[in-house]
Coordinates of C-alpha atoms in Angstrom, one line a residue:
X17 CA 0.0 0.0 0.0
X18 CA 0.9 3.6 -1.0
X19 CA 1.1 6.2 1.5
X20 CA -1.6 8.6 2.5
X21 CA 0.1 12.0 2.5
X22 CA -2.6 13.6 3.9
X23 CA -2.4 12.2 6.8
X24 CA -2.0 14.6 9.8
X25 CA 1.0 14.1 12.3
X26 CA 0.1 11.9 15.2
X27 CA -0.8 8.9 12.8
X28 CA -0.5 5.3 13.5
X29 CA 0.1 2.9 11.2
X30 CA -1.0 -1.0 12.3
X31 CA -0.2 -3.8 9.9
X32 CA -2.7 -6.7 10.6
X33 CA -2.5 -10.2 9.7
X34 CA -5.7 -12.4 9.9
X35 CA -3.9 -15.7 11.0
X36 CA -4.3 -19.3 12.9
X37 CA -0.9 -19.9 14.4
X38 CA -0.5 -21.1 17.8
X39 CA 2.1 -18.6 18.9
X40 CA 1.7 -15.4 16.4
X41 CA 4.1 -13.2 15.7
X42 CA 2.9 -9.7 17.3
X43 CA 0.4 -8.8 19.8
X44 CA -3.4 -10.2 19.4
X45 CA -5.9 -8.0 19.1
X46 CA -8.9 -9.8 18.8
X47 CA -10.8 -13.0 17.9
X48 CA -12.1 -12.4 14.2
X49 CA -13.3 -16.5 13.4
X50 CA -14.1 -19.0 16.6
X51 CA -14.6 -21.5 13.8
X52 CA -10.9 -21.6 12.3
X53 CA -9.3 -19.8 15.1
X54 CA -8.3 -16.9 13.2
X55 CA -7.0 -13.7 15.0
X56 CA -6.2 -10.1 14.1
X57 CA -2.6 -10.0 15.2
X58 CA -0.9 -6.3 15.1
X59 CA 2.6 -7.1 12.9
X60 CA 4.1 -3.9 13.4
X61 CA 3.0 -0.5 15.0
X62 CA 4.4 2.7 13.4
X63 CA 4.0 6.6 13.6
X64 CA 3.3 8.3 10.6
X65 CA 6.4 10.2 10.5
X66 CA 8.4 7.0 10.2
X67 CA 6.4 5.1 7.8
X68 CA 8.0 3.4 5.0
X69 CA 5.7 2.1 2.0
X70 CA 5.1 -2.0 1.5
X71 CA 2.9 -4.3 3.5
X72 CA 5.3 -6.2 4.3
X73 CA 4.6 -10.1 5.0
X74 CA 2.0 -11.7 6.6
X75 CA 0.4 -8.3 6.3
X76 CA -3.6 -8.4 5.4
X77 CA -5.4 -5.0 6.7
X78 CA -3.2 -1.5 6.9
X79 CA -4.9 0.1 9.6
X80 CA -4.6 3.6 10.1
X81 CA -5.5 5.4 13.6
X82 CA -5.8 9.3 12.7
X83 CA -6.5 11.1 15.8
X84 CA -8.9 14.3 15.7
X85 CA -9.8 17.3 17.6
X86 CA -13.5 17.5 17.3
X87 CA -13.4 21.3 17.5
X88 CA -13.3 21.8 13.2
X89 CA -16.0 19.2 11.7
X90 CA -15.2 21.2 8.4
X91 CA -11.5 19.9 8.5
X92 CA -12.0 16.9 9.2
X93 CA -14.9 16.6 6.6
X94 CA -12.1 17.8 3.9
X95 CA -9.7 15.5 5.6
X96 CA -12.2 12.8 4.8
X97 CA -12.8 13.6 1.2
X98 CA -9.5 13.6 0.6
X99 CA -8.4 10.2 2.3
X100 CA -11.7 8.7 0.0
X101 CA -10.3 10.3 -3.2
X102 CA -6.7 8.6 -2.3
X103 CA -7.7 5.6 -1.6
X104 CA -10.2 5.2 -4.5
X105 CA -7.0 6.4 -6.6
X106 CA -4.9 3.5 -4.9
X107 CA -7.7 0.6 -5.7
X108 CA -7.2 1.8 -9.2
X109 CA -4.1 1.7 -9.4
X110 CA -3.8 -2.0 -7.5
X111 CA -6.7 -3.4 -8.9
X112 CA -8.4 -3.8 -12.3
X113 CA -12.5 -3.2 -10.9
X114 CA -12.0 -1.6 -7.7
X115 CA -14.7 -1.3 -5.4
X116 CA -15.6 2.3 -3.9
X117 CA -13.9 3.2 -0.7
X118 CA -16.7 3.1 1.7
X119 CA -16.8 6.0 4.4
X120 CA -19.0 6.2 7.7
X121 CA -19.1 9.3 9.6
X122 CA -21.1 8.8 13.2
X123 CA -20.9 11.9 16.2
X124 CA -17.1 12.6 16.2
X125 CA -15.8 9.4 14.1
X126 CA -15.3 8.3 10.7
X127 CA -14.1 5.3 9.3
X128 CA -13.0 4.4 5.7
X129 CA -12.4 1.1 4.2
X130 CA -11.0 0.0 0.8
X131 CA -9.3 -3.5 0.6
X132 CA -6.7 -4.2 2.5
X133 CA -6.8 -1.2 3.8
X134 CA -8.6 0.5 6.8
X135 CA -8.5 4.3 8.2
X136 CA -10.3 5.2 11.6
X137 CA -10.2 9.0 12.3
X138 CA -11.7 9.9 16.2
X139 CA -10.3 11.3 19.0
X140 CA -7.2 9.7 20.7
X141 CA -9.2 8.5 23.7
X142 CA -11.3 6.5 21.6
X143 CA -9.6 4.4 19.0
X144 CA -9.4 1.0 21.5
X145 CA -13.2 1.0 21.9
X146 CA -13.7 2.1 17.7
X147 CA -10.7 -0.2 16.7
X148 CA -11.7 -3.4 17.8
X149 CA -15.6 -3.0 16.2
X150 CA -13.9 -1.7 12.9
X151 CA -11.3 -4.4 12.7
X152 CA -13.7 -7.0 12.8
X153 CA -16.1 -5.5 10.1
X154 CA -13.1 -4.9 7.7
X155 CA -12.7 -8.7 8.3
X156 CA -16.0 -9.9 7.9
X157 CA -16.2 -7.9 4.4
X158 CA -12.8 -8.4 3.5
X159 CA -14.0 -12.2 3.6
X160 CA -17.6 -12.2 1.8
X161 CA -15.2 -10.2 -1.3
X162 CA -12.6 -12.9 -1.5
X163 CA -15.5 -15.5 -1.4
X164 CA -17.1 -13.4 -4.6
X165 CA -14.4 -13.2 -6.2
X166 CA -13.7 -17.1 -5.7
X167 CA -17.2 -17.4 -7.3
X168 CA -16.8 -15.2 -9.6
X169 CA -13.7 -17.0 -10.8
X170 CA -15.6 -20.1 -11.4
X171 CA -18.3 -19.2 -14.3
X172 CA -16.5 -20.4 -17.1
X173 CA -16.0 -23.8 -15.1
X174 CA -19.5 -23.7 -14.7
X175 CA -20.2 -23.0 -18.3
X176 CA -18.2 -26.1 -19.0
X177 CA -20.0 -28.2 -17.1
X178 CA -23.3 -27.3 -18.4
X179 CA -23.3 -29.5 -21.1
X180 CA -22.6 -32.6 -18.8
X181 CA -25.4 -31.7 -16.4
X182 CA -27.4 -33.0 -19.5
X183 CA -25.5 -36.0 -20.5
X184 CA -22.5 -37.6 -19.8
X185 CA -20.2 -39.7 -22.1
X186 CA -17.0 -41.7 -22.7
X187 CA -15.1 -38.9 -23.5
X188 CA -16.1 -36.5 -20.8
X189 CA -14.5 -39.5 -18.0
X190 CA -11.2 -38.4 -17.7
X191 CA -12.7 -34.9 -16.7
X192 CA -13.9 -36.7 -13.3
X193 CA -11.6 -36.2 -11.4
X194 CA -11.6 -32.1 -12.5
X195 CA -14.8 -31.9 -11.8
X196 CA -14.7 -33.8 -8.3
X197 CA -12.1 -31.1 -7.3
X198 CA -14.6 -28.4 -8.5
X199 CA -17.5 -29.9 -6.2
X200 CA -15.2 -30.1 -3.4
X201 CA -14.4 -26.7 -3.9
X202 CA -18.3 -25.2 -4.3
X203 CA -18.7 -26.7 -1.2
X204 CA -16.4 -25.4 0.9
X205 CA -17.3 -22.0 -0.1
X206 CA -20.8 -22.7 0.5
X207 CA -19.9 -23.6 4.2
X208 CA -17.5 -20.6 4.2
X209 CA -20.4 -18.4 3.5
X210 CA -22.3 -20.1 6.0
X211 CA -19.7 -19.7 8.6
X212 CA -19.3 -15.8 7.5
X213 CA -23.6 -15.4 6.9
X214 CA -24.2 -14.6 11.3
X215 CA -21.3 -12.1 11.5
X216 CA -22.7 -10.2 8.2
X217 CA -26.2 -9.9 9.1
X218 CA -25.5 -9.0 13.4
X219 CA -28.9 -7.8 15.4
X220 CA -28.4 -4.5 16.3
X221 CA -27.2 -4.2 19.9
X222 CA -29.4 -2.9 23.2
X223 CA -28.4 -0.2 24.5
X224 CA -26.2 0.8 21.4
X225 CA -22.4 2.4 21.8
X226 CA -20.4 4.3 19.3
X227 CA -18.6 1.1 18.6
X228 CA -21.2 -1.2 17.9
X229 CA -23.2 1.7 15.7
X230 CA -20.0 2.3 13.9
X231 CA -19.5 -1.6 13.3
X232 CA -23.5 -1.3 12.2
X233 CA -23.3 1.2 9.6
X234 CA -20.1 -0.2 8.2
X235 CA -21.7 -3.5 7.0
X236 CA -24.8 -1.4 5.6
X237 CA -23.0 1.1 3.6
X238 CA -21.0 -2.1 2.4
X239 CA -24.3 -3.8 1.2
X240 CA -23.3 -7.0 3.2
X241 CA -26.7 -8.5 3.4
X242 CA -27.3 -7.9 -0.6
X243 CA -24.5 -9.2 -1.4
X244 CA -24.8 -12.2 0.8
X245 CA -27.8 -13.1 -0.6
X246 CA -26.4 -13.1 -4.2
X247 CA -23.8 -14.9 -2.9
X248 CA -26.2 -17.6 -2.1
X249 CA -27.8 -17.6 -5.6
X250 CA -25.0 -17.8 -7.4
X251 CA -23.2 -20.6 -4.8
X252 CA -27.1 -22.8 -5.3
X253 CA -26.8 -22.0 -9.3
X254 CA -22.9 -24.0 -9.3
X255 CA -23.4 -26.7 -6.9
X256 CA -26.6 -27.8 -8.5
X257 CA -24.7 -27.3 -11.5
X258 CA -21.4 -29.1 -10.9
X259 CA -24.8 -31.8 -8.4
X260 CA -25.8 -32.5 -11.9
X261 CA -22.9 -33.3 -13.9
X262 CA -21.9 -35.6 -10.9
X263 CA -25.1 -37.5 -11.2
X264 CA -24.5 -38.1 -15.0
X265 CA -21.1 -39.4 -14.6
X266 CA -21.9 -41.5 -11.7
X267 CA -25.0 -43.2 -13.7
X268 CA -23.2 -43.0 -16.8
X269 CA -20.6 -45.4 -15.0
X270 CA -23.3 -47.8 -13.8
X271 CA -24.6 -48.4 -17.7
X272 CA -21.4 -49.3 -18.4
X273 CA -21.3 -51.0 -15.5
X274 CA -24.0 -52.9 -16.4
X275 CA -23.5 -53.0 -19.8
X276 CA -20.0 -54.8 -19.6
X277 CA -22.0 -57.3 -17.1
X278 CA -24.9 -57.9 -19.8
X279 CA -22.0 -58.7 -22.3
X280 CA -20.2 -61.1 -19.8
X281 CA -23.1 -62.9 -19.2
X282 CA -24.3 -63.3 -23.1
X283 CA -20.5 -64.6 -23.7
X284 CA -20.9 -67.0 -21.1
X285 CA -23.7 -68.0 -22.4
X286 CA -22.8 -68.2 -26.1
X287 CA -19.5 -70.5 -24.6
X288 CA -21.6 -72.7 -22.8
X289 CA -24.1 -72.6 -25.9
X290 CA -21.2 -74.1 -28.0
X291 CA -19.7 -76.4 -25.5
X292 CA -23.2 -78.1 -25.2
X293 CA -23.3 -78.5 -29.2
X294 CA -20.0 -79.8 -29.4
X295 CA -20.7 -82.5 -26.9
X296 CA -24.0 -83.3 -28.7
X297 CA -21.8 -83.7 -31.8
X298 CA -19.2 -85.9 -30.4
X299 CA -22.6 -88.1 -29.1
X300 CA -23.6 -88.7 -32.3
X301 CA -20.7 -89.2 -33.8
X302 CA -19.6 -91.7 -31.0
X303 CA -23.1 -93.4 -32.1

């Protein structure tokens, strides 16, 4: 990730990893999956004014703490727009589509997210409480957009297997074992999803707290529970699809199956035919 030169001094950079190990490398800040074990784990922790540019490895989300006054709403408004306009410039640069940064501005916070990369602009006093909440929403969207993009990835697989959801063939068997990998692969993002679906779509939480209104508007102005359920579509449309194909190929294999036993038997029984005439032969020759 490029800089952000408009960044005002006392400006922390965190580089976050998403990661599983047992004994991380850099302090944990939070639980972001129960079901895999996954933390946020900070890799390094940096002041603006001795930034260097580069992720760096093991380095998922650039978080940025910018601290703020509260006193000029105008600033920090301009402050905003440019931050937006400098990261939408980045995503272009990285990235052939790019999403839209999305921004959030609630009381005396904002918070801008653009993949891999997450700014959080509130007063100093606050950015424990407000990091934590927008950590874990920039995960939970940072995962439903590698699982679309995994989907996304797989339409022209699908559109090769639509032809052997209809019938299957002697020449489409040595494509089993592709498309057994491909099923295996649907479903694990289908039970990703699933995993991921709770987190996207949270119940809003009594008595609410800048944090958990913050996390709140973060997943609606990212359109979480649209896109989930597209998501879903689209995951039901390939695993029926790649469902389909599997069933041809598995009773394509039993006609043959069956086939190759119906020919057995009718040798068998053409052999035994012949040994019965030969014998009859050799009896009335013998007479």
């Amino acid at each position: 990730m490029s800089d952000l030169p408009n960044l005002p001094a006392g400006s922390e950079r965190v580089a976050i990893g998403f990661t599983a190990e047992e004994a991380p490398s850099g302090a944990v800040l939070l639980l972001v999956d129960a079901a895999t074990k996954r933390r946020a784990v900070a890799r390094a922790t940096e002041p603006r004014e001795s930034f260097t540019p580069g992720a760096g490895a093991g380095v998922d989300l650039e978080l940025w703490l910018v601290p703020t006054s509260g006193e000029s709403r105008e600033e920090e408004e301009l402050l905003v727009e440019a931050l937006r306009a400098e990261l939408a410039a980045a995503g272009e640069r990285d990235r052939a589509a790019p999403p839209p940064p999305v921004v959030v501005a609630l009381q005396s916070a904002y918070v801008l997210w653009s993949p891999g990369v997450l700014v959080l602009l509130s007063p100093r006093e606050r950015w424990l409480a407000l990091r934590r909440a927008a950590i874990d929403a920039a995960f939970v969207i940072g995962e439903l957009r590698a699982i679309e993009e995994a989907v996304e990835a797989t339409w022209p697989e699908l559109e090769a297997d639509a032809s052997l959801a209809f019938e299957s063939s002697e020449r489409a068997l040595p494509r089993r074992d592709e498309l057994r990998a491909r099923f295996s692969r649907v479903l694990a993002l289908r039970m990703r999803l699933s995993r991921l679906a709770p987190r996207a779509l949270l119940p809003h939480v009594h008595p609410p707290t800048l944090a958990s209104q913050l996390a709140e508007r973060l997943r609606e102005r990212a359109r979480l529970p649209e896109r989930l359920e597209h998501l879903r579509e689209k995951l039901e449309l390939q695993f029926q699809a790649v469902e389909l194909a599997s069933q041809r190929f598995s009773d394509y294999a039993l006609a043959r199956t069956g086939h190759s036993l119906e020919w057995v038997i009718i040798v068998l029984l053409a052999g035994q035919t012949i040994l019965l005439l030969v014998e009859l032969l050799a009896g009335y020759g013998a007479a």
